[in-house]
C-alpha cells in the first residue's frame, strides 16, 4: 500500500474516532512527558546533536565573514563619491588657485 493511501485511511479512522468520542486526546501533562521523552532520545545521539549545532553555527556566521571581506578599494570609493557630481571625499587636500 502506498503512503498516500495509508494516510488517507488513518485520517478517516481518526475523524471517525473523534466523532464517536473515543479518540485519545493528550492532556498537557501527557504532551509534556512525551516531548521530554523525545527530546531526551534525540539529544542522546551526540553525532546528530553536533551535526545540527555545526549547521546552525555555519548559517548564523556566514554573513559576517563575507561582509568583512568586501571592502572596496580606494579607487572605487572615490569614484562612487563623484558619481553624483560631488567633490571626492579627500578634496580638502587639493589647492584651488
Short mmCIF file of C-alpha atoms in Angstrom, two decimals:
data_model
loop_
_atom_site.label_atom_id
_atom_site.label_comp_id
_atom_site.label_asym_id
_atom_site.label_seq_id
_atom_site.Cartn_x
_atom_site.Cartn_y
_atom_site.Cartn_z
CA UNK A 1 0.00 0.00 0.00
CA UNK A 2 1.40 3.41 -0.89
CA UNK A 3 1.95 6.06 1.76
CA UNK A 4 -0.81 8.36 0.50
CA UNK A 5 -3.45 5.63 0.71
CA UNK A 6 -2.29 4.66 4.20
CA UNK A 7 -2.52 8.28 5.39
CA UNK A 8 -6.00 8.61 3.93
CA UNK A 9 -7.23 5.51 5.77
CA UNK A 10 -5.62 6.65 9.04
CA UNK A 11 -7.16 10.10 8.67
CA UNK A 12 -10.63 8.65 8.19
CA UNK A 13 -10.14 6.45 11.26
CA UNK A 14 -9.07 9.42 13.36
CA UNK A 15 -12.04 11.51 12.20
CA UNK A 16 -14.44 8.68 12.97
CA UNK A 17 -12.97 8.24 16.47
CA UNK A 18 -13.39 11.95 17.20
CA UNK A 19 -17.00 11.92 16.01
CA UNK A 20 -17.67 8.86 18.14
CA UNK A 21 -15.95 10.42 21.15
CA UNK A 22 -13.44 7.63 21.67
CA UNK A 23 -10.36 9.38 20.28
CA UNK A 24 -7.48 9.86 22.70
CA UNK A 25 -6.66 13.48 23.40
CA UNK A 26 -3.45 14.24 25.21
CA UNK A 27 -3.57 16.24 28.42
CA UNK A 28 -0.92 18.91 28.80
CA UNK A 29 0.95 16.68 31.26
CA UNK A 30 0.96 13.75 28.81
CA UNK A 31 2.11 16.01 25.98
CA UNK A 32 4.87 17.47 28.15
CA UNK A 33 6.09 13.98 29.12
CA UNK A 34 6.05 12.83 25.50
CA UNK A 35 8.01 15.89 24.39
CA UNK A 36 10.56 15.41 27.14
CA UNK A 37 10.99 11.74 26.20
CA UNK A 38 11.52 12.62 22.53
CA UNK A 39 13.98 15.37 23.40
CA UNK A 40 16.00 13.04 25.61
CA UNK A 41 16.11 10.44 22.85
CA UNK A 42 17.31 12.89 20.22
CA UNK A 43 19.83 14.63 22.45
CA UNK A 44 21.35 11.28 23.45
CA UNK A 45 22.65 10.96 19.88
CA UNK A 46 25.79 13.09 20.17
CA UNK A 47 26.71 12.78 16.50
CA UNK A 48 23.31 14.14 15.49
CA UNK A 49 23.48 16.99 18.02
CA UNK A 50 26.95 18.05 16.90
CA UNK A 51 25.85 18.00 13.26
CA UNK A 52 22.84 20.24 13.85
CA UNK A 53 24.91 22.56 16.05
CA UNK A 54 27.55 22.88 13.35
CA UNK A 55 24.91 23.59 10.73
CA UNK A 56 23.35 26.30 12.87
CA UNK A 57 26.72 27.89 13.55
CA UNK A 58 27.59 27.96 9.88
CA UNK A 59 24.32 29.59 8.91
CA UNK A 60 24.50 32.21 11.65
CA UNK A 61 28.05 33.29 10.81
CA UNK A 62 28.04 33.29 7.01
CA UNK A 63 27.08 36.95 6.58
CA UNK A 64 29.69 38.29 8.98
CA UNK A 65 32.75 36.94 7.20
CA UNK A 66 31.63 37.91 3.73
CA UNK A 67 30.73 41.46 4.81
CA UNK A 68 34.18 41.98 6.37
CA UNK A 69 35.97 40.79 3.23
CA UNK A 70 34.02 43.01 0.85
CA UNK A 71 35.80 46.33 1.43
CA UNK A 72 36.00 48.44 -1.71
CA UNK A 73 39.46 49.61 -2.81
CA UNK A 74 40.19 53.36 -2.51
CA UNK A 75 39.82 53.98 -6.25
CA UNK A 76 36.26 52.64 -6.16
CA UNK A 77 35.39 54.71 -3.11
CA UNK A 78 36.46 57.97 -4.77
CA UNK A 79 34.62 57.01 -7.92
CA UNK A 80 31.42 56.29 -6.02
CA UNK A 81 31.74 59.65 -4.22
CA UNK A 82 31.94 61.54 -7.51
CA UNK A 83 29.03 59.81 -9.23
CA UNK A 84 26.56 62.45 -8.01
CA UNK A 85 28.76 65.34 -9.18
CA UNK A 86 30.10 65.96 -5.68
CA UNK A 87 33.73 66.57 -4.86
CA UNK A 88 35.72 63.49 -3.83
CA UNK A 89 35.84 62.94 -0.09
CA UNK A 90 39.56 63.88 0.05
CA UNK A 91 39.05 67.14 -1.93
CA UNK A 92 40.19 69.24 1.03
CA UNK A 93 43.78 68.29 0.35
CA UNK A 94 43.74 69.91 -3.12
CA UNK A 95 44.64 73.58 -3.54
CA UNK A 96 42.46 75.71 -5.74
CA UNK A 97 44.09 78.84 -7.26
#
